[in-house]
Amino acid sequence: MLIDIKSLTREDLKARFKAWDQPEYRVNQLLRWLYPRRVTAWDAMTDLPGPLRERLRQMYSLQTPELLRKQGSRDATQKFLWRLHDHSLVESVLIPANPALYGDASDRQTLCISTQVGCAYGCKFCASGLDGWKRNLTPDEIVEQVLAVERDVTSDKWQVTGKQIVPRAVDNLVVMGMGEPLANYENLLAALRILNAPWGGGIGARKITISTCGLAPQIRRLADEPEQFRLAISLHGATDAVRNRIMPVNRKYPLKELVAACEQYQAKKGRMLTFEYILIAGVNDSMEQTRPLAILAKKLFAKVNLIPCNQIVGLPWQRPADDVCEAFLAALERQNVAATLRREKGRDIDAACGQLRLKTEKQLLKA
Ligand code: SAH
């Protein structure tokens, strides 16, 4: 199989074009077709000479995922289910603004992307890991989720204006879809660098949030990278007892180690941490839990994002009653923690965490 052209950085392409005796401005021409214009065929790149296009075609693939299903409406959460070349299914979710993560309401859009097919970490409440891990996504498969969504949601503008450079649709990126991003570290970083680059996706590093279930060594590694990516920790428990019950990864990297890695991240990057905390009835929603959670949040200057858990078919977990969630939030605020409670978007369209994929795979199996 060929490497996809959208797994390559500008530097990679420069080296390749140099070896081919192509002038450097050809790299910029190519990049304009790939990213701002988001074309999907070599033949569309009309200012590249034919022989060069042919050479590129022989050397690299130019893939786009197939849109298998789309749910939701333009002004609400939209969920995209993609089929990849090997027929694996992954999801991306486009969410209008996300004040919980970025602090202000606006008309901006956040895209949630996947990094693996399935997941190996087996968090007990999460649909993504129910069928285990299948493979890592390649950098271009991560990048293409953004481009393909932008193509889809700006397609009418493209036709109306007839312009080749179409408006962007994704302002913020959260790497919170299927898979554990830090377990696909190299490909994740390669993709995010392309999405972050001015010649590529043009999304600022501070508008990109990587979410992890708590891989402490990789958090330390990320702390040493030059980019200022935001980091979200899927905490879901502020004691080892609670975390061990719902997140097997905590046995490998218990809280003490996770927190030490987060401290390093905080020291290097500043206030870039969010704790995600799914509220599950009778598991982690008692008032007692707010104390260790507040202590951790204050120690790391982290915001806490409370998320009443979604019901997943086949799993026993229940979301707490609304007043329990509100009381949990109020208790954190009383302890001077910056916290938000997600009044969810997209619950009716299986927007959470691998649920659409799971349902579609079951339907495909039956058919
Ligand atoms: N592996 C990474 C990224 C994927 S999961 C990580 O663990 O962070 C990202 C988020 O999905 C979780 O933190 C949680 O916020 C959400 N999630 C998973 N299962 C959920 C459920 N049943 N209800 C609500 N949110 C869920």
mmCIF file of C-alpha atoms and ligand atoms in Angstrom:
data_model
loop_
_atom_site.group_PDB
_atom_site.id
_atom_site.type_symbol
_atom_site.label_atom_id
_atom_site.label_comp_id
_atom_site.label_asym_id
_atom_site.label_seq_id
_atom_site.Cartn_x
_atom_site.Cartn_y
_atom_site.Cartn_z
ATOM 1 C CA MET A 1 0.000 0.000 0.000
ATOM 2 C CA LEU A 2 1.146 3.528 -0.800
ATOM 3 C CA ILE A 3 1.691 6.167 1.854
ATOM 4 C CA ASP A 4 -0.955 8.859 1.616
ATOM 5 C CA ILE A 5 0.225 12.311 0.610
ATOM 6 C CA LYS A 6 -1.617 13.815 3.573
ATOM 7 C CA SER A 7 0.676 11.970 5.973
ATOM 8 C CA LEU A 8 3.554 14.178 4.802
ATOM 9 C CA THR A 9 4.673 17.508 6.164
ATOM 10 C CA ARG A 10 5.846 20.430 4.078
ATOM 11 C CA GLU A 11 9.437 19.511 4.951
ATOM 12 C CA ASP A 12 8.907 15.917 3.739
ATOM 13 C CA LEU A 13 7.485 17.202 0.474
ATOM 14 C CA LYS A 14 10.270 19.708 -0.007
ATOM 15 C CA ALA A 15 12.853 16.940 0.291
ATOM 16 C CA ARG A 16 10.924 14.761 -2.133
ATOM 17 C CA PHE A 17 10.488 17.535 -4.704
ATOM 18 C CA LYS A 18 14.138 18.460 -4.396
ATOM 19 C CA ALA A 19 15.118 14.887 -5.205
ATOM 20 C CA TRP A 20 12.864 15.135 -8.246
ATOM 21 C CA ASP A 21 14.460 18.435 -9.303
ATOM 22 C CA GLN A 22 11.177 20.237 -8.875
ATOM 23 C CA PRO A 23 11.223 23.882 -7.810
ATOM 24 C CA GLU A 24 10.094 24.618 -4.280
ATOM 25 C CA TYR A 25 7.075 26.674 -5.306
ATOM 26 C CA ARG A 26 5.520 23.469 -6.627
ATOM 27 C CA VAL A 27 5.299 22.235 -3.028
ATOM 28 C CA ASN A 28 3.259 25.308 -2.137
ATOM 29 C CA GLN A 29 1.012 24.775 -5.141
ATOM 30 C CA LEU A 30 0.423 21.179 -4.105
ATOM 31 C CA LEU A 31 -0.288 22.147 -0.498
ATOM 32 C CA ARG A 32 -2.852 24.731 -1.589
ATOM 33 C CA TRP A 33 -4.752 22.011 -3.418
ATOM 34 C CA LEU A 34 -4.574 19.605 -0.513
ATOM 35 C CA TYR A 35 -5.527 21.880 2.385
ATOM 36 C CA PRO A 36 -7.284 25.196 1.761
ATOM 37 C CA ARG A 37 -8.945 23.854 -1.392
ATOM 38 C CA ARG A 38 -9.339 20.307 -0.103
ATOM 39 C CA VAL A 39 -9.507 18.659 -3.514
ATOM 40 C CA THR A 40 -9.858 14.877 -3.696
ATOM 41 C CA ALA A 41 -8.313 14.071 -7.087
ATOM 42 C CA TRP A 42 -4.875 14.566 -8.610
ATOM 43 C CA ASP A 43 -6.425 15.793 -11.839
ATOM 44 C CA ALA A 44 -8.007 18.720 -10.051
ATOM 45 C CA MET A 45 -4.529 20.161 -9.399
ATOM 46 C CA THR A 46 -4.501 22.022 -12.665
ATOM 47 C CA ASP A 47 -1.445 24.194 -12.114
ATOM 48 C CA LEU A 48 0.826 21.190 -11.524
ATOM 49 C CA PRO A 49 2.418 19.842 -14.716
ATOM 50 C CA GLY A 50 0.972 16.552 -15.945
ATOM 51 C CA PRO A 51 4.154 14.501 -15.506
ATOM 52 C CA LEU A 52 4.532 15.698 -11.922
ATOM 53 C CA ARG A 53 0.939 14.778 -11.157
ATOM 54 C CA GLU A 54 1.580 11.352 -12.654
ATOM 55 C CA ARG A 55 4.666 10.859 -10.532
ATOM 56 C CA LEU A 56 2.760 11.821 -7.403
ATOM 57 C CA ARG A 57 -0.053 9.452 -8.311
ATOM 58 C CA GLN A 58 2.378 6.563 -8.610
ATOM 59 C CA MET A 59 4.145 7.355 -5.377
ATOM 60 C CA TYR A 60 1.329 8.349 -3.022
ATOM 61 C CA SER A 61 -2.308 7.654 -2.411
ATOM 62 C CA LEU A 62 -4.848 10.470 -2.104
ATOM 63 C CA GLN A 63 -7.561 8.977 0.035
ATOM 64 C CA THR A 64 -10.767 10.288 1.467
ATOM 65 C CA PRO A 65 -13.000 8.341 3.800
ATOM 66 C CA GLU A 66 -16.414 7.340 2.551
ATOM 67 C CA LEU A 67 -19.293 8.978 4.396
ATOM 68 C CA LEU A 68 -21.409 6.022 5.436
ATOM 69 C CA ARG A 69 -23.908 7.787 7.654
ATOM 70 C CA LYS A 70 -24.586 11.285 8.851
ATOM 71 C CA GLN A 71 -26.902 12.188 11.672
ATOM 72 C CA GLY A 72 -28.061 15.470 13.105
ATOM 73 C CA SER A 73 -28.868 18.881 11.787
ATOM 74 C CA ARG A 74 -26.796 21.787 10.581
ATOM 75 C CA ASP A 75 -27.380 23.977 13.623
ATOM 76 C CA ALA A 76 -27.040 21.158 16.153
ATOM 77 C CA THR A 77 -24.569 18.352 16.716
ATOM 78 C CA GLN A 78 -23.741 16.463 13.538
ATOM 79 C CA LYS A 79 -22.277 13.009 13.629
ATOM 80 C CA PHE A 80 -20.265 11.531 10.759
ATOM 81 C CA LEU A 81 -19.622 7.821 10.386
ATOM 82 C CA TRP A 82 -16.749 7.096 8.003
ATOM 83 C CA ARG A 83 -15.748 3.915 6.254
ATOM 84 C CA LEU A 84 -12.008 3.603 5.664
ATOM 85 C CA HIS A 85 -10.252 1.723 2.843
ATOM 86 C CA ASP A 86 -10.181 -1.518 4.877
ATOM 87 C CA HIS A 87 -13.870 -1.063 5.765
ATOM 88 C CA SER A 88 -13.120 -0.056 9.335
ATOM 89 C CA LEU A 89 -15.610 2.415 10.761
ATOM 90 C CA VAL A 90 -14.710 5.567 12.677
ATOM 91 C CA GLU A 91 -16.704 8.553 13.873
ATOM 92 C CA SER A 92 -16.280 12.310 14.001
ATOM 93 C CA VAL A 93 -18.687 14.698 15.690
ATOM 94 C CA LEU A 94 -19.201 18.363 14.840
ATOM 95 C CA ILE A 95 -20.467 20.327 17.815
ATOM 96 C CA PRO A 96 -21.596 23.968 17.662
ATOM 97 C CA ALA A 97 -19.352 25.799 20.177
ATOM 98 C CA ASN A 98 -18.179 24.135 23.336
ATOM 99 C CA PRO A 99 -18.282 26.652 26.133
ATOM 100 C CA ALA A 100 -17.414 23.933 28.627
ATOM 101 C CA LEU A 101 -13.976 23.541 27.076
ATOM 102 C CA TYR A 102 -13.237 27.022 25.802
ATOM 103 C CA GLY A 103 -15.031 29.262 28.209
ATOM 104 C CA ASP A 104 -17.290 31.364 25.976
ATOM 105 C CA ALA A 105 -20.381 30.773 23.942
ATOM 106 C CA SER A 106 -20.211 31.715 20.271
ATOM 107 C CA ASP A 107 -21.001 30.432 16.815
ATOM 108 C CA ARG A 108 -17.750 28.531 16.585
ATOM 109 C CA GLN A 109 -17.660 24.862 15.855
ATOM 110 C CA THR A 110 -15.721 22.117 17.553
ATOM 111 C CA LEU A 111 -14.884 18.889 15.798
ATOM 112 C CA CYS A 112 -14.265 15.736 17.785
ATOM 113 C CA ILE A 113 -12.045 13.246 15.929
ATOM 114 C CA SER A 114 -10.979 9.611 16.359
ATOM 115 C CA THR A 115 -7.426 8.265 16.414
ATOM 116 C CA GLN A 116 -7.862 4.487 16.508
ATOM 117 C CA VAL A 117 -10.305 1.872 15.309
ATOM 118 C CA GLY A 118 -11.636 0.553 18.599
ATOM 119 C CA CYS A 119 -9.697 1.030 21.819
ATOM 120 C CA ALA A 120 -7.511 -1.200 23.991
ATOM 121 C CA TYR A 121 -8.120 0.498 27.336
ATOM 122 C CA GLY A 122 -11.524 -0.902 28.180
ATOM 123 C CA CYS A 123 -12.947 1.865 30.363
ATOM 124 C CA LYS A 124 -16.064 0.260 31.790
ATOM 125 C CA PHE A 125 -18.482 3.005 30.759
ATOM 126 C CA CYS A 126 -17.261 3.573 27.210
ATOM 127 C CA ALA A 127 -18.672 2.090 23.997
ATOM 128 C CA SER A 128 -15.459 2.552 22.004
ATOM 129 C CA GLY A 129 -13.608 -0.262 23.734
ATOM 130 C CA LEU A 130 -16.420 -2.796 23.853
ATOM 131 C CA ASP A 131 -15.104 -4.725 20.858
ATOM 132 C CA GLY A 132 -11.441 -4.164 21.644
ATOM 133 C CA TRP A 133 -8.733 -2.511 19.592
ATOM 134 C CA LYS A 134 -8.337 -3.044 15.871
ATOM 135 C CA ARG A 135 -5.689 -0.665 14.591
ATOM 136 C CA ASN A 136 -4.162 2.792 14.723
ATOM 137 C CA LEU A 137 -5.305 5.439 12.291
ATOM 138 C CA THR A 138 -2.596 6.790 9.989
ATOM 139 C CA PRO A 139 -1.833 10.532 10.036
ATOM 140 C CA ASP A 140 -3.815 11.137 6.844
ATOM 141 C CA GLU A 141 -6.825 9.286 8.245
ATOM 142 C CA ILE A 142 -6.779 11.624 11.229
ATOM 143 C CA VAL A 143 -6.241 14.730 9.066
ATOM 144 C CA GLU A 144 -8.924 13.701 6.573
ATOM 145 C CA GLN A 145 -11.646 13.657 9.243
ATOM 146 C CA VAL A 146 -11.253 17.429 9.461
ATOM 147 C CA LEU A 147 -11.018 17.999 5.714
ATOM 148 C CA ALA A 148 -13.909 15.675 4.901
ATOM 149 C CA VAL A 149 -16.198 17.329 7.439
ATOM 150 C CA GLU A 150 -15.254 20.746 6.093
ATOM 151 C CA ARG A 151 -15.939 19.584 2.544
ATOM 152 C CA ASP A 152 -19.312 18.301 3.615
ATOM 153 C CA VAL A 153 -20.536 21.287 5.587
ATOM 154 C CA THR A 154 -19.263 23.910 3.162
ATOM 155 C CA SER A 155 -20.365 22.131 -0.013
ATOM 156 C CA ASP A 156 -23.260 24.539 -0.641
ATOM 157 C CA LYS A 157 -20.999 27.577 -0.222
ATOM 158 C CA TRP A 158 -18.585 26.027 -2.690
ATOM 159 C CA GLN A 159 -21.297 25.788 -5.306
ATOM 160 C CA VAL A 160 -22.735 29.215 -4.671
ATOM 161 C CA THR A 161 -19.489 31.128 -4.824
ATOM 162 C CA GLY A 162 -17.703 28.884 -7.282
ATOM 163 C CA LYS A 163 -14.523 29.820 -5.461
ATOM 164 C CA GLN A 164 -11.732 27.381 -5.025
ATOM 165 C CA ILE A 165 -10.857 28.433 -1.520
ATOM 166 C CA VAL A 166 -13.821 27.567 0.610
ATOM 167 C CA PRO A 167 -14.398 28.793 4.115
ATOM 168 C CA ARG A 168 -13.216 26.703 6.997
ATOM 169 C CA ALA A 169 -15.804 25.138 9.235
ATOM 170 C CA VAL A 170 -13.774 23.793 12.137
ATOM 171 C CA ASP A 171 -12.485 26.267 14.710
ATOM 172 C CA ASN A 172 -11.619 23.944 17.559
ATOM 173 C CA LEU A 173 -10.465 20.387 17.522
ATOM 174 C CA VAL A 174 -10.898 17.880 20.319
ATOM 175 C CA VAL A 175 -9.198 14.520 20.056
ATOM 176 C CA MET A 176 -11.859 12.772 22.077
ATOM 177 C CA GLY A 177 -13.422 10.377 19.626
ATOM 178 C CA MET A 178 -12.743 6.707 19.357
ATOM 179 C CA GLY A 179 -9.411 5.400 20.606
ATOM 180 C CA GLU A 180 -6.685 6.514 22.973
ATOM 181 C CA PRO A 181 -4.758 9.267 21.168
ATOM 182 C CA LEU A 182 -1.604 8.953 23.253
ATOM 183 C CA ALA A 183 -1.409 5.232 22.412
ATOM 184 C CA ASN A 184 -1.042 6.282 18.757
ATOM 185 C CA TYR A 185 1.464 8.958 19.639
ATOM 186 C CA GLU A 186 3.569 9.261 16.481
ATOM 187 C CA ASN A 187 0.640 9.351 14.079
ATOM 188 C CA LEU A 188 -1.303 11.694 16.336
ATOM 189 C CA LEU A 189 1.544 14.197 16.484
ATOM 190 C CA ALA A 190 2.196 13.954 12.749
ATOM 191 C CA ALA A 191 -1.489 14.641 12.064
ATOM 192 C CA LEU A 192 -1.801 17.472 14.568
ATOM 193 C CA ARG A 193 1.277 19.174 13.151
ATOM 194 C CA ILE A 194 -0.313 19.115 9.701
ATOM 195 C CA LEU A 195 -3.621 20.386 11.079
ATOM 196 C CA ASN A 196 -1.833 23.075 13.076
ATOM 197 C CA ALA A 197 0.492 24.277 10.300
ATOM 198 C CA PRO A 198 -0.344 27.532 8.488
ATOM 199 C CA TRP A 199 0.099 25.682 5.165
ATOM 200 C CA GLY A 200 -2.182 22.871 6.394
ATOM 201 C CA GLY A 201 -5.258 22.959 8.597
ATOM 202 C CA GLY A 202 -4.385 26.316 10.147
ATOM 203 C CA ILE A 203 -5.905 25.430 13.534
ATOM 204 C CA GLY A 204 -4.016 27.039 16.417
ATOM 205 C CA ALA A 205 -2.414 24.666 18.917
ATOM 206 C CA ARG A 206 -4.372 26.235 21.769
ATOM 207 C CA LYS A 207 -7.533 25.330 19.890
ATOM 208 C CA ILE A 208 -6.571 21.681 19.833
ATOM 209 C CA THR A 209 -7.336 19.521 22.871
ATOM 210 C CA ILE A 210 -5.948 16.023 23.285
ATOM 211 C CA SER A 211 -7.897 13.810 25.645
ATOM 212 C CA THR A 212 -6.305 10.856 27.403
ATOM 213 C CA CYS A 213 -7.423 8.197 29.847
ATOM 214 C CA GLY A 214 -4.142 8.809 31.664
ATOM 215 C CA LEU A 215 -1.033 7.440 29.934
ATOM 216 C CA ALA A 216 1.478 9.087 32.241
ATOM 217 C CA PRO A 217 4.697 8.474 30.243
ATOM 218 C CA GLN A 218 3.149 9.879 27.067
ATOM 219 C CA ILE A 219 1.847 12.913 28.947
ATOM 220 C CA ARG A 220 5.438 13.611 29.971
ATOM 221 C CA ARG A 221 6.560 13.164 26.410
ATOM 222 C CA LEU A 222 3.900 15.554 25.170
ATOM 223 C CA ALA A 223 5.035 18.097 27.765
ATOM 224 C CA ASP A 224 8.410 18.180 26.000
ATOM 225 C CA GLU A 225 6.968 18.898 22.552
ATOM 226 C CA PRO A 226 7.142 22.508 21.394
ATOM 227 C CA GLU A 227 3.388 22.915 20.691
ATOM 228 C CA GLN A 228 0.958 24.313 23.234
ATOM 229 C CA PHE A 229 -1.754 21.715 22.849
ATOM 230 C CA ARG A 230 -4.431 21.628 25.504
ATOM 231 C CA LEU A 231 -4.721 18.441 27.485
ATOM 232 C CA ALA A 232 -7.889 16.885 28.839
ATOM 233 C CA ILE A 233 -7.569 14.103 31.373
ATOM 234 C CA SER A 234 -10.416 11.627 31.499
ATOM 235 C CA LEU A 235 -10.276 11.448 35.266
ATOM 236 C CA HIS A 236 -13.738 10.176 36.221
ATOM 237 C CA GLY A 237 -12.557 9.414 39.738
ATOM 238 C CA ALA A 238 -10.430 11.365 42.201
ATOM 239 C CA THR A 239 -9.331 8.335 44.235
ATOM 240 C CA ASP A 240 -7.633 5.116 43.147
ATOM 241 C CA ALA A 241 -10.537 3.126 44.577
ATOM 242 C CA VAL A 242 -13.043 4.771 42.244
ATOM 243 C CA ARG A 243 -10.733 4.880 39.237
ATOM 244 C CA ASN A 244 -9.705 1.241 39.576
ATOM 245 C CA ARG A 245 -13.333 0.238 39.504
ATOM 246 C CA ILE A 246 -14.126 1.876 36.171
ATOM 247 C CA MET A 247 -10.770 2.411 34.427
ATOM 248 C CA PRO A 248 -8.369 -0.544 34.157
ATOM 249 C CA VAL A 249 -5.593 1.845 33.039
ATOM 250 C CA ASN A 250 -5.423 3.144 36.609
ATOM 251 C CA ARG A 251 -3.779 -0.100 37.730
ATOM 252 C CA LYS A 252 -0.932 0.600 35.377
ATOM 253 C CA TYR A 253 -0.711 4.340 36.050
ATOM 254 C CA PRO A 254 -2.308 5.066 39.409
ATOM 255 C CA LEU A 255 -3.322 8.587 40.361
ATOM 256 C CA LYS A 256 -0.010 9.441 41.976
ATOM 257 C CA GLU A 257 1.832 8.816 38.723
ATOM 258 C CA LEU A 258 -0.826 10.449 36.588
ATOM 259 C CA VAL A 259 -0.855 13.555 38.734
ATOM 260 C CA ALA A 260 2.947 13.808 38.682
ATOM 261 C CA ALA A 261 2.889 13.670 34.881
ATOM 262 C CA CYS A 262 0.162 16.324 34.795
ATOM 263 C CA GLU A 263 2.236 18.527 37.091
ATOM 264 C CA GLN A 264 5.054 18.323 34.601
ATOM 265 C CA TYR A 265 2.666 19.261 31.791
ATOM 266 C CA GLN A 266 1.306 22.153 33.806
ATOM 267 C CA ALA A 267 4.792 23.386 34.668
ATOM 268 C CA LYS A 268 5.834 23.390 31.008
ATOM 269 C CA LYS A 269 2.632 24.643 29.389
ATOM 270 C CA GLY A 270 0.731 26.668 31.943
ATOM 271 C CA ARG A 271 -2.985 26.396 32.551
ATOM 272 C CA MET A 272 -3.895 24.037 29.771
ATOM 273 C CA LEU A 273 -5.504 21.176 31.692
ATOM 274 C CA THR A 274 -9.101 20.066 31.885
ATOM 275 C CA PHE A 275 -10.403 17.177 33.942
ATOM 276 C CA GLU A 276 -13.268 15.314 32.425
ATOM 277 C CA TYR A 277 -15.476 13.692 34.981
ATOM 278 C CA ILE A 278 -18.390 11.556 33.879
ATOM 279 C CA LEU A 279 -20.988 11.430 36.609
ATOM 280 C CA ILE A 280 -22.175 7.864 37.187
ATOM 281 C CA ALA A 281 -24.897 7.205 39.719
ATOM 282 C CA GLY A 282 -23.632 5.444 42.837
ATOM 283 C CA VAL A 283 -20.059 5.192 41.522
ATOM 284 C CA ASN A 284 -18.436 8.629 41.634
ATOM 285 C CA ASP A 285 -21.227 11.114 42.288
ATOM 286 C CA SER A 286 -21.224 11.347 46.095
ATOM 287 C CA MET A 287 -20.470 14.622 47.847
ATOM 288 C CA GLU A 288 -17.411 13.037 49.449
ATOM 289 C CA GLN A 289 -15.826 12.704 46.018
ATOM 290 C CA THR A 290 -15.869 16.461 45.485
ATOM 291 C CA ARG A 291 -13.138 16.977 48.091
ATOM 292 C CA PRO A 292 -10.299 14.919 46.566
ATOM 293 C CA LEU A 293 -11.413 16.143 43.135
ATOM 294 C CA ALA A 294 -11.203 19.787 44.218
ATOM 295 C CA ILE A 295 -7.775 19.223 45.747
ATOM 296 C CA LEU A 296 -6.452 17.712 42.512
ATOM 297 C CA ALA A 297 -7.994 20.415 40.348
ATOM 298 C CA LYS A 298 -6.522 23.218 42.402
ATOM 299 C CA LYS A 299 -3.121 21.588 42.564
ATOM 300 C CA LEU A 300 -2.989 21.376 38.751
ATOM 301 C CA PHE A 301 -4.907 24.595 37.914
ATOM 302 C CA ALA A 302 -7.333 22.379 36.010
ATOM 303 C CA LYS A 303 -10.891 23.109 34.980
ATOM 304 C CA VAL A 304 -13.403 20.371 35.721
ATOM 305 C CA ASN A 305 -15.860 19.394 33.040
ATOM 306 C CA LEU A 306 -18.702 17.349 34.520
ATOM 307 C CA ILE A 307 -20.536 15.093 32.079
ATOM 308 C CA PRO A 308 -23.607 13.138 33.158
ATOM 309 C CA CYS A 309 -22.850 9.716 31.701
ATOM 310 C CA ASN A 310 -24.656 8.449 28.649
ATOM 311 C CA GLN A 311 -26.572 5.253 28.809
ATOM 312 C CA ILE A 312 -24.956 2.606 26.632
ATOM 313 C CA VAL A 313 -26.906 -0.443 25.584
ATOM 314 C CA GLY A 314 -25.576 -3.470 27.447
ATOM 315 C CA LEU A 315 -23.787 -1.501 30.180
ATOM 316 C CA PRO A 316 -25.173 -1.075 33.688
ATOM 317 C CA TRP A 317 -24.220 2.559 34.361
ATOM 318 C CA GLN A 318 -26.870 5.189 35.028
ATOM 319 C CA ARG A 319 -26.639 8.942 34.972
ATOM 320 C CA PRO A 320 -27.431 10.607 38.291
ATOM 321 C CA ALA A 321 -30.603 12.687 38.642
ATOM 322 C CA ASP A 322 -30.263 16.312 37.496
ATOM 323 C CA ASP A 323 -30.298 17.694 41.030
ATOM 324 C CA VAL A 324 -27.432 15.386 42.023
ATOM 325 C CA CYS A 325 -25.359 16.673 39.099
ATOM 326 C CA GLU A 326 -26.168 20.278 39.992
ATOM 327 C CA ALA A 327 -25.275 19.672 43.642
ATOM 328 C CA PHE A 328 -21.967 18.096 42.642
ATOM 329 C CA LEU A 329 -21.177 21.160 40.517
ATOM 330 C CA ALA A 330 -22.168 23.549 43.301
ATOM 331 C CA ALA A 331 -19.948 21.694 45.785
ATOM 332 C CA LEU A 332 -16.945 22.074 43.498
ATOM 333 C CA GLU A 333 -17.668 25.759 43.016
ATOM 334 C CA ARG A 334 -17.884 26.244 46.770
ATOM 335 C CA GLN A 335 -14.370 24.808 46.929
ATOM 336 C CA ASN A 336 -13.238 27.417 44.405
ATOM 337 C CA VAL A 337 -12.850 25.083 41.478
ATOM 338 C CA ALA A 338 -13.632 26.269 37.955
ATOM 339 C CA ALA A 339 -16.199 23.701 36.897
ATOM 340 C CA THR A 340 -18.915 23.286 34.297
ATOM 341 C CA LEU A 341 -21.722 20.815 33.901
ATOM 342 C CA ARG A 342 -22.402 19.692 30.368
ATOM 343 C CA ARG A 343 -26.039 20.002 29.471
ATOM 344 C CA GLU A 344 -25.526 17.634 26.673
ATOM 345 C CA LYS A 345 -25.749 18.016 22.979
ATOM 346 C CA GLY A 346 -26.332 15.194 20.609
ATOM 347 C CA ARG A 347 -27.552 12.559 23.021
ATOM 348 C CA ASP A 348 -30.423 11.675 20.695
ATOM 349 C CA ILE A 349 -28.075 10.924 17.803
ATOM 350 C CA ASP A 350 -25.750 8.496 19.599
ATOM 351 C CA ALA A 351 -23.131 11.245 19.668
ATOM 352 C CA ALA A 352 -21.218 9.811 22.573
ATOM 353 C CA CYS A 353 -18.209 7.722 22.113
ATOM 354 C CA GLY A 354 -18.437 5.017 19.507
ATOM 355 C CA GLN A 355 -22.139 4.374 19.819
ATOM 356 C CA LEU A 356 -23.094 5.027 16.207
ATOM 357 C CA ARG A 357 -20.286 2.813 14.978
ATOM 358 C CA LEU A 358 -21.304 0.018 17.316
ATOM 359 C CA LYS A 359 -24.903 0.195 16.213
ATOM 360 C CA THR A 360 -24.001 0.331 12.519
ATOM 361 C CA GLU A 361 -21.611 -2.599 12.790
ATOM 362 C CA LYS A 362 -24.336 -4.684 14.394
ATOM 363 C CA GLN A 363 -26.755 -3.695 11.625
ATOM 364 C CA LEU A 364 -24.176 -4.495 8.939
ATOM 365 C CA LEU A 365 -23.550 -7.904 10.518
ATOM 366 C CA LYS A 366 -27.235 -8.719 10.459
ATOM 367 C CA ALA A 367 -27.679 -7.610 6.856
HETATM 368 N N1 SAH B 1 -9.250 7.721 25.158
HETATM 369 C C1 SAH B 1 -9.381 9.143 25.311
HETATM 370 C C2 SAH B 1 -10.296 9.782 24.325
HETATM 371 C C3 SAH B 1 -11.626 9.107 24.065
HETATM 372 S S1 SAH B 1 -12.844 9.085 25.343
HETATM 373 C C4 SAH B 1 -9.841 9.448 26.700
HETATM 374 O O1 SAH B 1 -10.122 8.533 27.458
HETATM 375 O O2 SAH B 1 -9.888 10.606 27.053
HETATM 376 C C5 SAH B 1 -13.159 10.741 25.669
HETATM 377 C C6 SAH B 1 -14.341 10.997 26.514
HETATM 378 O O3 SAH B 1 -15.497 10.310 26.091
HETATM 379 C C7 SAH B 1 -14.288 10.615 27.962
HETATM 380 O O4 SAH B 1 -13.471 11.354 28.770
HETATM 381 C C8 SAH B 1 -15.698 10.892 28.288
HETATM 382 O O5 SAH B 1 -15.795 12.272 28.492
HETATM 383 C C9 SAH B 1 -16.457 10.474 27.080
HETATM 384 N N2 SAH B 1 -17.244 9.276 27.355
HETATM 385 C C10 SAH B 1 -16.932 7.968 27.209
HETATM 386 N N3 SAH B 1 -17.956 7.175 27.577
HETATM 387 C C11 SAH B 1 -18.954 8.006 27.948
HETATM 388 C C12 SAH B 1 -20.268 7.799 28.428
HETATM 389 N N4 SAH B 1 -20.787 6.591 28.602
HETATM 390 N N5 SAH B 1 -20.987 8.890 28.722
HETATM 391 C C13 SAH B 1 -20.503 10.151 28.566
HETATM 392 N N6 SAH B 1 -19.273 10.397 28.106
HETATM 393 C C14 SAH B 1 -18.495 9.338 27.811
#
